[in-house]
JSON list of C-alpha atoms and ligand atoms in Angstrom, two decimals:
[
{"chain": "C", "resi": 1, "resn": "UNK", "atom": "CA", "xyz": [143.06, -29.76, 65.74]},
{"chain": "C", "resi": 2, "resn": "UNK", "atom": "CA", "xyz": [139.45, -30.06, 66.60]},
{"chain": "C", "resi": 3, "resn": "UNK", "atom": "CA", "xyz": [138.74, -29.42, 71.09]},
{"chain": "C", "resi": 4, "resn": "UNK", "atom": "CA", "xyz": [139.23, -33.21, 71.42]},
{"chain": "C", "resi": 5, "resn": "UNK", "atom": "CA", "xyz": [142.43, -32.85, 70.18]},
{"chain": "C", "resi": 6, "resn": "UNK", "atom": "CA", "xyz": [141.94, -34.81, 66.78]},
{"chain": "C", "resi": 7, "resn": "UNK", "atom": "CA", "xyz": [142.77, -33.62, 63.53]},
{"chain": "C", "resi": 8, "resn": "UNK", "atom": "CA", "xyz": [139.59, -32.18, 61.42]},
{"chain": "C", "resi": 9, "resn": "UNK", "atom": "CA", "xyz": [139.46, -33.67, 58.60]},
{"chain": "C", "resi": 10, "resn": "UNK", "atom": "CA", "xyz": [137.25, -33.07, 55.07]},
{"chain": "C", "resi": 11, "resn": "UNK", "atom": "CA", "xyz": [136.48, -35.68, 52.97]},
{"chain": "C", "resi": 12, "resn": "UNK", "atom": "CA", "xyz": [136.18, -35.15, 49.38]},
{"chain": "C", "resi": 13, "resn": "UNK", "atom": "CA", "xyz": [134.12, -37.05, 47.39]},
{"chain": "C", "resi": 14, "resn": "UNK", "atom": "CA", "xyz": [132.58, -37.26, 43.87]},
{"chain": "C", "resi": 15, "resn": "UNK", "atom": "CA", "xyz": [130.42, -40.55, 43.73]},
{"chain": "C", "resi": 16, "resn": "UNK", "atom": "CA", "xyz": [128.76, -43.35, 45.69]},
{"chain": "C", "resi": 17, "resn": "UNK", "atom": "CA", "xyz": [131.83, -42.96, 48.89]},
{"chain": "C", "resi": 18, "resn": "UNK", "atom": "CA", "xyz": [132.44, -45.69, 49.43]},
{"chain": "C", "resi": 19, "resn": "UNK", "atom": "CA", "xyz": [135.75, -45.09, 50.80]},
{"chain": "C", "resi": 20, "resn": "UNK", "atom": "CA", "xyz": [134.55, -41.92, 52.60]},
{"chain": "C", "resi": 21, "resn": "UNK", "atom": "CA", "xyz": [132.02, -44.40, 54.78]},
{"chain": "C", "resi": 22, "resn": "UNK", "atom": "CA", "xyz": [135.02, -46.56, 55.84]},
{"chain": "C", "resi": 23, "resn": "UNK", "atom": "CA", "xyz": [136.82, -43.53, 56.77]},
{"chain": "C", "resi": 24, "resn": "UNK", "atom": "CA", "xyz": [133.48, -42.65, 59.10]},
{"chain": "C", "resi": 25, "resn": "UNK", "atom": "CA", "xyz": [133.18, -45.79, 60.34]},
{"chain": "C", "resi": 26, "resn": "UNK", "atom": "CA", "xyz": [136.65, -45.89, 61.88]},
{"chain": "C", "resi": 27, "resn": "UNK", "atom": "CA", "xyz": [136.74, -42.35, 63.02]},
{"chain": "C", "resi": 28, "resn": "UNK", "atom": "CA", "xyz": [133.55, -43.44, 65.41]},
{"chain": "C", "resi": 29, "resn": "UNK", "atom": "CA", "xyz": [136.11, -44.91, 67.26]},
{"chain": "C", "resi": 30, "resn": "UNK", "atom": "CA", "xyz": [137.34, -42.50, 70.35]},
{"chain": "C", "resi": 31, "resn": "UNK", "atom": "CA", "xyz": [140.61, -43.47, 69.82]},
{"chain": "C", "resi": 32, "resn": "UNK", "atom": "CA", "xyz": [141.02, -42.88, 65.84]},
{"chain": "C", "resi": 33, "resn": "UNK", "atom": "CA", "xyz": [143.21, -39.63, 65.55]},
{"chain": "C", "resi": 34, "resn": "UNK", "atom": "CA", "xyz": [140.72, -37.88, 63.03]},
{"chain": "C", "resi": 35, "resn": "UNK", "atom": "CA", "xyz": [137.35, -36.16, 63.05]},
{"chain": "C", "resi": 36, "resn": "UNK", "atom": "CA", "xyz": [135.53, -35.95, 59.40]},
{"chain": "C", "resi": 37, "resn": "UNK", "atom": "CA", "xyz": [134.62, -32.32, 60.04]},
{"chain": "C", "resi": 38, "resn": "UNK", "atom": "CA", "xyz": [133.02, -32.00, 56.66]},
{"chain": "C", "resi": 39, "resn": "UNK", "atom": "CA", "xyz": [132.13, -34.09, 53.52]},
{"chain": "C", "resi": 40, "resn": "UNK", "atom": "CA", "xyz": [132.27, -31.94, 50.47]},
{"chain": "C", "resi": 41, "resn": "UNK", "atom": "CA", "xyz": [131.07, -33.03, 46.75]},
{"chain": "C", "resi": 42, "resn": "UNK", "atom": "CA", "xyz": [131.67, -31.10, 43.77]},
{"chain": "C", "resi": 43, "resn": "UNK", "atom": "CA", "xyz": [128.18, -32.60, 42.57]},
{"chain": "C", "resi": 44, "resn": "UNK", "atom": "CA", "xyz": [125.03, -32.09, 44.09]},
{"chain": "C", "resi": 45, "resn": "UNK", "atom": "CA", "xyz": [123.55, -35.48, 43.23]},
{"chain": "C", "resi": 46, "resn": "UNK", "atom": "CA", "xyz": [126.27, -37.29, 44.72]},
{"chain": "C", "resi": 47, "resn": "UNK", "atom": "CA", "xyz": [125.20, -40.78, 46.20]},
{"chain": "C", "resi": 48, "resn": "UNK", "atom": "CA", "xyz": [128.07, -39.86, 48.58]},
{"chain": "C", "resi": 49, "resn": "UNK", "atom": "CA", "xyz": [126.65, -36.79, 50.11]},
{"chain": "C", "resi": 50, "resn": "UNK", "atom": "CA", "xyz": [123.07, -38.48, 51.25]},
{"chain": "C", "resi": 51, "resn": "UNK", "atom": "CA", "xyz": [125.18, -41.34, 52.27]},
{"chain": "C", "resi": 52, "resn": "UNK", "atom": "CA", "xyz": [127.50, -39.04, 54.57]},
{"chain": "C", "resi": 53, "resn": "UNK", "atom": "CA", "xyz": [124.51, -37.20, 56.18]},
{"chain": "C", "resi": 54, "resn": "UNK", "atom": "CA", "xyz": [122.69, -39.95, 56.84]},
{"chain": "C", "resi": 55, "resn": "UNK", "atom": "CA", "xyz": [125.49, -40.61, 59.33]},
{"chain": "C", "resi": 56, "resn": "UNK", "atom": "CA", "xyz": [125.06, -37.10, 60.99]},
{"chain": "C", "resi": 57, "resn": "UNK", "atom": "CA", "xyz": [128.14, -36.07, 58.98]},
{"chain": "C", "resi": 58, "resn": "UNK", "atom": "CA", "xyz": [128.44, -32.16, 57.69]},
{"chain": "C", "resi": 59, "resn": "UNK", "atom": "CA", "xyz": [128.11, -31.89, 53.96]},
{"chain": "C", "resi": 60, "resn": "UNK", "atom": "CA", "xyz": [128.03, -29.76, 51.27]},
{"chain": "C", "resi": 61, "resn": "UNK", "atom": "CA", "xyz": [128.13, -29.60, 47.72]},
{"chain": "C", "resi": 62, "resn": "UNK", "atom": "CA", "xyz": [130.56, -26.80, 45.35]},
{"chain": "C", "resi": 63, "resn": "UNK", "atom": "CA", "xyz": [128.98, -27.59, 42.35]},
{"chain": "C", "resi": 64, "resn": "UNK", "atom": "CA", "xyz": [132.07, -27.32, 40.01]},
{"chain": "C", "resi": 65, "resn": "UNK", "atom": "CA", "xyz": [129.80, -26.60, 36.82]},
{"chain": "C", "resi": 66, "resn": "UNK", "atom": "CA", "xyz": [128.95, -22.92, 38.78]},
{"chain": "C", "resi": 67, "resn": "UNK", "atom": "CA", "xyz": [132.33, -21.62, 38.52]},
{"chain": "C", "resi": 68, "resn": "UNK", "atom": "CA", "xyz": [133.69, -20.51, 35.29]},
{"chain": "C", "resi": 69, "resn": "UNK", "atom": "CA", "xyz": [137.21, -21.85, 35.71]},
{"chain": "C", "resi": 70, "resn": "UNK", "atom": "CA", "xyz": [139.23, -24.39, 38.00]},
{"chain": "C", "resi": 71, "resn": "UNK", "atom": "CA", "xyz": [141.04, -21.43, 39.63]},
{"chain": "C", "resi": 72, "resn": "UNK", "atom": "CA", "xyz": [137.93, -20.17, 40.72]},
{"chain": "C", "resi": 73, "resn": "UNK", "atom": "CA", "xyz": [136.09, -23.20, 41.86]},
{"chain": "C", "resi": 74, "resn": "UNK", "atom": "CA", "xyz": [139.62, -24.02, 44.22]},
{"chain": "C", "resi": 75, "resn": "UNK", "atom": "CA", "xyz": [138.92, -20.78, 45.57]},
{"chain": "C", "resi": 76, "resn": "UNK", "atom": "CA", "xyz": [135.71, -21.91, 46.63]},
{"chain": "C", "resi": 77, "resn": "UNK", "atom": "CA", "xyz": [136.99, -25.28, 48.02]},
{"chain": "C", "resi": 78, "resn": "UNK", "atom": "CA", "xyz": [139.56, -24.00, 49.57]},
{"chain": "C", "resi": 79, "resn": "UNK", "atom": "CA", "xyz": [136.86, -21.27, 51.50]},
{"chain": "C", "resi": 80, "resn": "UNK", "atom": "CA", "xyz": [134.87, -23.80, 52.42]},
{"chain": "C", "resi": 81, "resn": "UNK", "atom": "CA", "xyz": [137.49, -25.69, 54.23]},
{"chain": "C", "resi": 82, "resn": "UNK", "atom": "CA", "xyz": [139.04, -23.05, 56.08]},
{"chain": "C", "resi": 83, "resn": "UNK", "atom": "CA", "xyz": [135.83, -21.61, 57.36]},
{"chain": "C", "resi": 84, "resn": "UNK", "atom": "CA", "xyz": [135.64, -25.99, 58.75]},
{"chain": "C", "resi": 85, "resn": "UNK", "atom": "CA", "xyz": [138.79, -25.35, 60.07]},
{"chain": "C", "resi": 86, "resn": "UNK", "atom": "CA", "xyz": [140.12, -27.98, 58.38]},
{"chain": "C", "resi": 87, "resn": "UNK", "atom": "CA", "xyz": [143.58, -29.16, 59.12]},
{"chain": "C", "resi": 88, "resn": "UNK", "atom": "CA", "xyz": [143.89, -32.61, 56.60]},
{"chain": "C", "resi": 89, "resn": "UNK", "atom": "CA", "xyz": [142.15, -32.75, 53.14]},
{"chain": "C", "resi": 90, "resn": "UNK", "atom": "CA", "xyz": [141.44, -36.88, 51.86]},
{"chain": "C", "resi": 91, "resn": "UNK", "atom": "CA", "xyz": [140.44, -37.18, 48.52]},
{"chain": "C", "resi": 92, "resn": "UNK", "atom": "CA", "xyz": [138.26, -40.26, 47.98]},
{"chain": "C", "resi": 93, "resn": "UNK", "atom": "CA", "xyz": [136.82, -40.47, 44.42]},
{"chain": "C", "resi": 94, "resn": "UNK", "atom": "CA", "xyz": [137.16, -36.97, 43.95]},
{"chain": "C", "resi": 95, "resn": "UNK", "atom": "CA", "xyz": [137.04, -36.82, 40.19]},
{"chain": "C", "resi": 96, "resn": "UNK", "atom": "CA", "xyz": [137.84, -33.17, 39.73]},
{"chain": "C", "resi": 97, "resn": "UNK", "atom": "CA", "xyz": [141.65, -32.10, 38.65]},
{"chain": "C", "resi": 98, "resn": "UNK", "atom": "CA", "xyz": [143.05, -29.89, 41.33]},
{"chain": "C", "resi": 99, "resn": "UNK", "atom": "CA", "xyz": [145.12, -26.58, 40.41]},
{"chain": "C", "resi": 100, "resn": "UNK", "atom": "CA", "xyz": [148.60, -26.19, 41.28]},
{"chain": "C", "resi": 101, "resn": "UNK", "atom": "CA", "xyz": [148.07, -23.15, 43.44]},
{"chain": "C", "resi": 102, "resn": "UNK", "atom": "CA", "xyz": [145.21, -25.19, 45.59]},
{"chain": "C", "resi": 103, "resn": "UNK", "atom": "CA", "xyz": [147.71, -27.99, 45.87]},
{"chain": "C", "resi": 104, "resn": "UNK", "atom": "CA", "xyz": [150.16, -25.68, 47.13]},
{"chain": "C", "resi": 105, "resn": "UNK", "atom": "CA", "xyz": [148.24, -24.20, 49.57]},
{"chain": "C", "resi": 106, "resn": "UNK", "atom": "CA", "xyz": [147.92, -28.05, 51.21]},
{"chain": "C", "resi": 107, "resn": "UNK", "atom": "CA", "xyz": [150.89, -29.41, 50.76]},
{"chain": "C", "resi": 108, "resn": "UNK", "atom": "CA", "xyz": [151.47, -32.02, 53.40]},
{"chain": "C", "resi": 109, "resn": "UNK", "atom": "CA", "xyz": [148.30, -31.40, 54.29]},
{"chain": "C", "resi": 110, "resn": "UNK", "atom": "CA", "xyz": [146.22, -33.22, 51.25]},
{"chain": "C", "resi": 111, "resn": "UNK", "atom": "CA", "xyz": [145.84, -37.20, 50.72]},
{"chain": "C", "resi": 112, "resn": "UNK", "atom": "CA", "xyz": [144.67, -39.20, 47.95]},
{"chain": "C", "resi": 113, "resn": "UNK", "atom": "CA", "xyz": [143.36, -43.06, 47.27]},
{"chain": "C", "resi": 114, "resn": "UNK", "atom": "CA", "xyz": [144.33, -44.68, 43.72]},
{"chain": "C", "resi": 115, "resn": "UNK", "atom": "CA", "xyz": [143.27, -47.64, 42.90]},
{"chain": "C", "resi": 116, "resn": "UNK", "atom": "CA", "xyz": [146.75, -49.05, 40.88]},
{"chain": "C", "resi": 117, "resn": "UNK", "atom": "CA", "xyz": [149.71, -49.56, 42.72]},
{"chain": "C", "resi": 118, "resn": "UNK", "atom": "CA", "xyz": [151.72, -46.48, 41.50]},
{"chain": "C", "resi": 119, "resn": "UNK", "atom": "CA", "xyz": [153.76, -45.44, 40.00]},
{"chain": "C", "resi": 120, "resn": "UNK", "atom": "CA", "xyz": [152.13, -47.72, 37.72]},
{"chain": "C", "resi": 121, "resn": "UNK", "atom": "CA", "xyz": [148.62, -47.27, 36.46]},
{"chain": "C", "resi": 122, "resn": "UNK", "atom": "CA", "xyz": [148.28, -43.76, 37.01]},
{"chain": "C", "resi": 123, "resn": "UNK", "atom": "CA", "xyz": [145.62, -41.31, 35.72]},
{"chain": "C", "resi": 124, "resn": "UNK", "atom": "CA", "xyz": [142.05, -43.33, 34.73]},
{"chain": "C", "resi": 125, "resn": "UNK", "atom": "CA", "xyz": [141.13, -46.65, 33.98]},
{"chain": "C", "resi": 126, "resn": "UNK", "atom": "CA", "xyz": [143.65, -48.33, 36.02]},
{"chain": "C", "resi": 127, "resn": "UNK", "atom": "CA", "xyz": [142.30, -51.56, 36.04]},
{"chain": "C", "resi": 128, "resn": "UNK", "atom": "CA", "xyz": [142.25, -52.14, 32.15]},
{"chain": "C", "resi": 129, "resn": "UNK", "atom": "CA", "xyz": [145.93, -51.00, 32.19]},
{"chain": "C", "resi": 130, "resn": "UNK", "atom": "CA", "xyz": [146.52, -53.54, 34.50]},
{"chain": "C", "resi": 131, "resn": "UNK", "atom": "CA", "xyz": [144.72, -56.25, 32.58]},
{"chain": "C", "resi": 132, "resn": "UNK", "atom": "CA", "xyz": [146.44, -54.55, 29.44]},
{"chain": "C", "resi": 133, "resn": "UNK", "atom": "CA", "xyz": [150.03, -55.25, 30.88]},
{"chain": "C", "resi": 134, "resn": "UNK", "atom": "CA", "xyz": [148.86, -58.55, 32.21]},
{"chain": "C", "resi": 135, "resn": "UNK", "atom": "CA", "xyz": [149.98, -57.82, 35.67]},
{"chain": "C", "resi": 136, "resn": "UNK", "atom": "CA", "xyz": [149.80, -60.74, 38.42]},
{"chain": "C", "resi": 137, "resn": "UNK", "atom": "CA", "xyz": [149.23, -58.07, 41.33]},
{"chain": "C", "resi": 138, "resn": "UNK", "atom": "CA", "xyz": [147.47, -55.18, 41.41]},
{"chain": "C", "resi": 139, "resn": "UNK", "atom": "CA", "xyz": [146.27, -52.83, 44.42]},
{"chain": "C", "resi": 140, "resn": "UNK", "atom": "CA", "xyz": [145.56, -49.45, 46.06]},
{"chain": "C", "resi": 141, "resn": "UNK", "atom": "CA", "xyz": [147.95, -46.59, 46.85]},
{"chain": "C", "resi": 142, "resn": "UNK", "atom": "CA", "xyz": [147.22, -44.02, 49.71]},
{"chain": "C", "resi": 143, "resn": "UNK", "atom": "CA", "xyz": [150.11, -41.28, 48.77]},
{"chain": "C", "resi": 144, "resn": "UNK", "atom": "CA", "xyz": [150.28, -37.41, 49.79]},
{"chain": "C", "resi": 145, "resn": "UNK", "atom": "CA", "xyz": [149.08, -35.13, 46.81]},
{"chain": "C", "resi": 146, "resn": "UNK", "atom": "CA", "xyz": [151.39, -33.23, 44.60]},
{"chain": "C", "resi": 147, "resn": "UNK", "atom": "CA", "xyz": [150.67, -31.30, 42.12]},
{"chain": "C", "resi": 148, "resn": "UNK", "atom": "CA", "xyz": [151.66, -33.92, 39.19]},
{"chain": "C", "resi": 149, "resn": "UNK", "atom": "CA", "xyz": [148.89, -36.13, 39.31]},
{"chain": "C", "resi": 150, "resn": "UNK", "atom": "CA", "xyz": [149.00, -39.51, 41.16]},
{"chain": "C", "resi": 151, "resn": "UNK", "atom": "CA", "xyz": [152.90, -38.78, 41.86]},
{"chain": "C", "resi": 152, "resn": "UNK", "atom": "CA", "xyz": [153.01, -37.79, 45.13]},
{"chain": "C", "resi": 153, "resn": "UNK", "atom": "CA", "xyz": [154.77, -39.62, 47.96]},
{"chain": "C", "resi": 154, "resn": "UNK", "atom": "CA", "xyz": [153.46, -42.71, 49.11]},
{"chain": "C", "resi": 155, "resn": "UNK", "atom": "CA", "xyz": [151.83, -43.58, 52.81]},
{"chain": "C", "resi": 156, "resn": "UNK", "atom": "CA", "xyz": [150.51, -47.09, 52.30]},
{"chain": "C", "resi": 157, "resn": "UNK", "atom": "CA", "xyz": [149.65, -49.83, 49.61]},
{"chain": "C", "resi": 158, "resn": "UNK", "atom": "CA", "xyz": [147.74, -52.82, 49.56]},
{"chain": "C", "resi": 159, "resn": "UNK", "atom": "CA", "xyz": [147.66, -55.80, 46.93]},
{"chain": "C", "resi": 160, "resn": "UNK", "atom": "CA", "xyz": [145.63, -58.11, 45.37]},
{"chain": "C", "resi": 161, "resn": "UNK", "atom": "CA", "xyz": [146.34, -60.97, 42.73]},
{"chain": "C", "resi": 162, "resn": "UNK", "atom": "CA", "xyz": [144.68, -60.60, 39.27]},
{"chain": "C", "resi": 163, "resn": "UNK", "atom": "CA", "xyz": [143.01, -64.33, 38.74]},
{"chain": "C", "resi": 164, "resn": "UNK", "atom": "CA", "xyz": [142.62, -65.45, 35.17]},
{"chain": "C", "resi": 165, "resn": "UNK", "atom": "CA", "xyz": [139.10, -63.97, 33.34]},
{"chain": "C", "resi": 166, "resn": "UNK", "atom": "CA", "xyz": [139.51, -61.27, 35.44]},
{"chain": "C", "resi": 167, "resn": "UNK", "atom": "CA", "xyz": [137.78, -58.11, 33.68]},
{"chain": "C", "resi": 168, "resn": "UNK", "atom": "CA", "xyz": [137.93, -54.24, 35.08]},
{"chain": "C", "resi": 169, "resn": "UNK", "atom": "CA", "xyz": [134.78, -54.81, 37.07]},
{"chain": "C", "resi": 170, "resn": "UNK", "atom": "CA", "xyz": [136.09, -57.88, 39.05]},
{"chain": "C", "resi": 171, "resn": "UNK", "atom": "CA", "xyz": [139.12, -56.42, 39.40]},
{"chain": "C", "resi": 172, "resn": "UNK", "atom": "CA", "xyz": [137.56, -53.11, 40.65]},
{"chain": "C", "resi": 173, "resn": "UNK", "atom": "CA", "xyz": [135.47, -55.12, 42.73]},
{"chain": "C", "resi": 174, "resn": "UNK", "atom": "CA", "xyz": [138.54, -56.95, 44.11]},
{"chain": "C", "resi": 175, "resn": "UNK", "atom": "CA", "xyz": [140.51, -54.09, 44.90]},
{"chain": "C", "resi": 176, "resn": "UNK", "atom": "CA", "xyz": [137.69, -51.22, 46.37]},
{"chain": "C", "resi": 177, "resn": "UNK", "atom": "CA", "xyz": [137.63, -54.03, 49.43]},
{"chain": "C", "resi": 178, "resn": "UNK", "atom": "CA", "xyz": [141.17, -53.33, 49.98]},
{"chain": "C", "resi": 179, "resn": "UNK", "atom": "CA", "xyz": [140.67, -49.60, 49.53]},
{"chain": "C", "resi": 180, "resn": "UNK", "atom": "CA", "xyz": [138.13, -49.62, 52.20]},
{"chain": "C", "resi": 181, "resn": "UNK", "atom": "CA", "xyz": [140.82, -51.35, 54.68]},
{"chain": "C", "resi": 182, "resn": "UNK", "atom": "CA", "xyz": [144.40, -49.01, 53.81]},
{"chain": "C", "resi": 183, "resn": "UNK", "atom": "CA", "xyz": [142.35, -45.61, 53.60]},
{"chain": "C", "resi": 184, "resn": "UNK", "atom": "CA", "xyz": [141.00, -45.98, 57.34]},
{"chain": "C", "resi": 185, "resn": "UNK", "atom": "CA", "xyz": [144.55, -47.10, 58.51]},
{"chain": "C", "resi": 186, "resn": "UNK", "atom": "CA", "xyz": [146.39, -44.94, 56.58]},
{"chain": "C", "resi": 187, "resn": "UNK", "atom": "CA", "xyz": [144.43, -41.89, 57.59]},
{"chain": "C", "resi": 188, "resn": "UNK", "atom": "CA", "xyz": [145.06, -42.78, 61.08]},
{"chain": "C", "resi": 189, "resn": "UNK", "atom": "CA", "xyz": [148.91, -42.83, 60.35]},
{"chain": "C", "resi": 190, "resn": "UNK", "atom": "CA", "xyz": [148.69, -39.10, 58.93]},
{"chain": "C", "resi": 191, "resn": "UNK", "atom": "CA", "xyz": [146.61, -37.80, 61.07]},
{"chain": "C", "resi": 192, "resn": "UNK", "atom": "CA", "xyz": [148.25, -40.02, 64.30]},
{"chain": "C", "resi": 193, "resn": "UNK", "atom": "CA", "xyz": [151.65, -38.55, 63.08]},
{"chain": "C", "resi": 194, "resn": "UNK", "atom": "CA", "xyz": [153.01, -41.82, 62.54]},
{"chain": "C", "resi": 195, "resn": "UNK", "atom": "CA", "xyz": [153.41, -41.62, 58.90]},
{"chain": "C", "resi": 196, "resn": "UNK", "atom": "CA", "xyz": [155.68, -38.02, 58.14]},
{"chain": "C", "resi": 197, "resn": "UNK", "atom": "CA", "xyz": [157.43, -36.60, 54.69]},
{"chain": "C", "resi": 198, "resn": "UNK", "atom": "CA", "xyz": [160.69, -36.15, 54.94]},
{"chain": "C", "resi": 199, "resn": "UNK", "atom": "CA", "xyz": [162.78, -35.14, 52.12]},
{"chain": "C", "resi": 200, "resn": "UNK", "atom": "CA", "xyz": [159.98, -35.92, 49.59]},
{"chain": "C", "resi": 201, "resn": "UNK", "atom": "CA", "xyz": [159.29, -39.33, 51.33]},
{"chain": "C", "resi": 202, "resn": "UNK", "atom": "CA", "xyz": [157.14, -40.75, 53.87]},
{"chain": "C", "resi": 203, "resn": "UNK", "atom": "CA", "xyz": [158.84, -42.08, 57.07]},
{"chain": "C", "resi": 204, "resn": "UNK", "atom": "CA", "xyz": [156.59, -44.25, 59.27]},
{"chain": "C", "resi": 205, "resn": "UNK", "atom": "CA", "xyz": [156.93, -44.77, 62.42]},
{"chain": "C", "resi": 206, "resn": "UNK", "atom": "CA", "xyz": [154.10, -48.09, 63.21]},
{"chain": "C", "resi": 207, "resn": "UNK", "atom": "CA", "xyz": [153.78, -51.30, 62.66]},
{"chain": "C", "resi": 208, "resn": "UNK", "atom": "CA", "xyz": [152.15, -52.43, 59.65]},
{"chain": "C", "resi": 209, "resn": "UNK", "atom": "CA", "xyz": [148.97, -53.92, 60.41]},
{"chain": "C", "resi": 210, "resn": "UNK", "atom": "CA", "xyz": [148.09, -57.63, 59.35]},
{"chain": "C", "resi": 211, "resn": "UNK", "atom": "CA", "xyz": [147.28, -58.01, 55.62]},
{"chain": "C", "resi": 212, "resn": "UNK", "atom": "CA", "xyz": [148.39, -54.25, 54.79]},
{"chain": "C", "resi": 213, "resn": "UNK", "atom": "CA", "xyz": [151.87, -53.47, 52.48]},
{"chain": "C", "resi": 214, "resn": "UNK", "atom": "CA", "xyz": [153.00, -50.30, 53.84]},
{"chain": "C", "resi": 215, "resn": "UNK", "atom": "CA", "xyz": [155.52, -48.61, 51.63]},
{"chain": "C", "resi": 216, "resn": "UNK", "atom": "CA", "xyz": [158.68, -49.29, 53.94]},
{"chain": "J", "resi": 301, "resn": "GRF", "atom": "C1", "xyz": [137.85, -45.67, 44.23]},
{"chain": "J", "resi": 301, "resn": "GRF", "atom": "O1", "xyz": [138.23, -46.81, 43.52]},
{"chain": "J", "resi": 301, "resn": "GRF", "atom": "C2", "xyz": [138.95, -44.66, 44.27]},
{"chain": "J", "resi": 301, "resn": "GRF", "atom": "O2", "xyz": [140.21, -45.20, 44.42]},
{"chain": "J", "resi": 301, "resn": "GRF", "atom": "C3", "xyz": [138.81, -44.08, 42.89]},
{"chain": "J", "resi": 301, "resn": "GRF", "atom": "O3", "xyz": [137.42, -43.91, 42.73]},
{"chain": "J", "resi": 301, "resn": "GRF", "atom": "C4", "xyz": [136.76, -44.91, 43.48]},
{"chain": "J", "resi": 301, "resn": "GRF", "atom": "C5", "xyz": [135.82, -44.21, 44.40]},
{"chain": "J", "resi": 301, "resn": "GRF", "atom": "O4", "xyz": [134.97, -45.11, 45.04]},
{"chain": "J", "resi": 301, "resn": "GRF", "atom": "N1", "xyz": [139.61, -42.92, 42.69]},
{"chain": "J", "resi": 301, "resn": "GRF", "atom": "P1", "xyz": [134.06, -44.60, 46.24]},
{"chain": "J", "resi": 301, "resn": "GRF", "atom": "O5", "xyz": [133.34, -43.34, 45.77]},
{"chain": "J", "resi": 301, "resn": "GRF", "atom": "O6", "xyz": [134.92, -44.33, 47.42]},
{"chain": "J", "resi": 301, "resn": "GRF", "atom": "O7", "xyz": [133.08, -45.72, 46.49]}
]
């Protein structure tokens, strides 16, 4: 917990962040339960990172093509966000397979966005595997992280219906506004300690807010 009392949160982020600058937005708010204590990028170029500091955010970039092996560049994550002090890791477009032993060491403690509503669709390219199966609804999954990938319990889901001539972009482009939406309210559910694991599931304790599945 950060001197106000929130929980310190780092953001991790691969790309353009979209998701991360929702997550910003809403912790501006004095009553959102998290601070974003640091936005981390395993690349340098990251639109991401530029976009973060323009808001006054804390960044920095492990450059994951330094570090010889993923054991080693974990070490150097996980370094950079205990010297932050940070209590809650959110993955958002973090492209980068974490180990098991770095999973581990955050477990309960680590949250991911996926842009399928799992357990379907898991792994990359969700969207054609959704047009592939021919799917009418199709979503976004905010779930803890585990160390098999995109299996971990679930916080919070939000839908969408696949229209006909769909195609991966306008499906993408469908679903990263709903991303934007669950991944703020979600975080706030973690970090609130509203939304707890118990026995390998998550209990919430909230109302769902308009518009948003939750995984009850
Ligand atoms: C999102 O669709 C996220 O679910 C996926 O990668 C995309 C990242 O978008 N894993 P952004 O970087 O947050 O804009």
């Amino acid at each position: 917990m950060s001197g106000s009392g929130k929980v310190r949160v780092a953001v991790l982020i691969s790309g353009r962040g979209s998701n991360m600058i929702a997550l910003a937005e809403a912790a501006r708010d004095p009553d959102y339960p998290a601070d974003i204590v640091l936005v981390l990028a395993n690349d340098p170029q990251a639109e991401g990172l530029a976009r973060a500091a323009a808001m006054g955010l804390p960044t920095q970039a492990i450059d994951h093509r330094a570090f010889p092996d993923r054991v080693s560049f974990d070490a150097a994550i996980d370094a950079a966000l205990r010297a932050a002090r940070v209590d809650l890791v959110v993955l958002a477009g973090f492209m980068r397979i974490l180990t098991p032993g770095f999973v581990e060491a955050w477990a309960g403690r680590m949250i991911n966005i996926h842009p399928s509503l799992l357990p379907l669709f898991k792994g990359t390219h969700t969207h054609e595997q959704a047009l592939a199966a021919g799917v009418r609804l199709h979503g976004c999954t905010v779930h803890f992280v585990v160390p098999e990938l995109d299996a971990g319990p679930i916080v919070a889901q939000a839908a969408v219906p696949v229209h006909e001539g769909d195609d991966a972009d306008s499906l993408a482009a469908r679903v990263i506004v709903q991303e934007r939406q669950l991944y703020p309210a979600a975080l706030a559910l973690v970090a609130g300690g509203q939304a707890r694991l118990e026995g390998g599931r998550v209990v919430i304790n909230a109302e769902p807010p308009d518009g948003v599945l939750f995984s009850l």
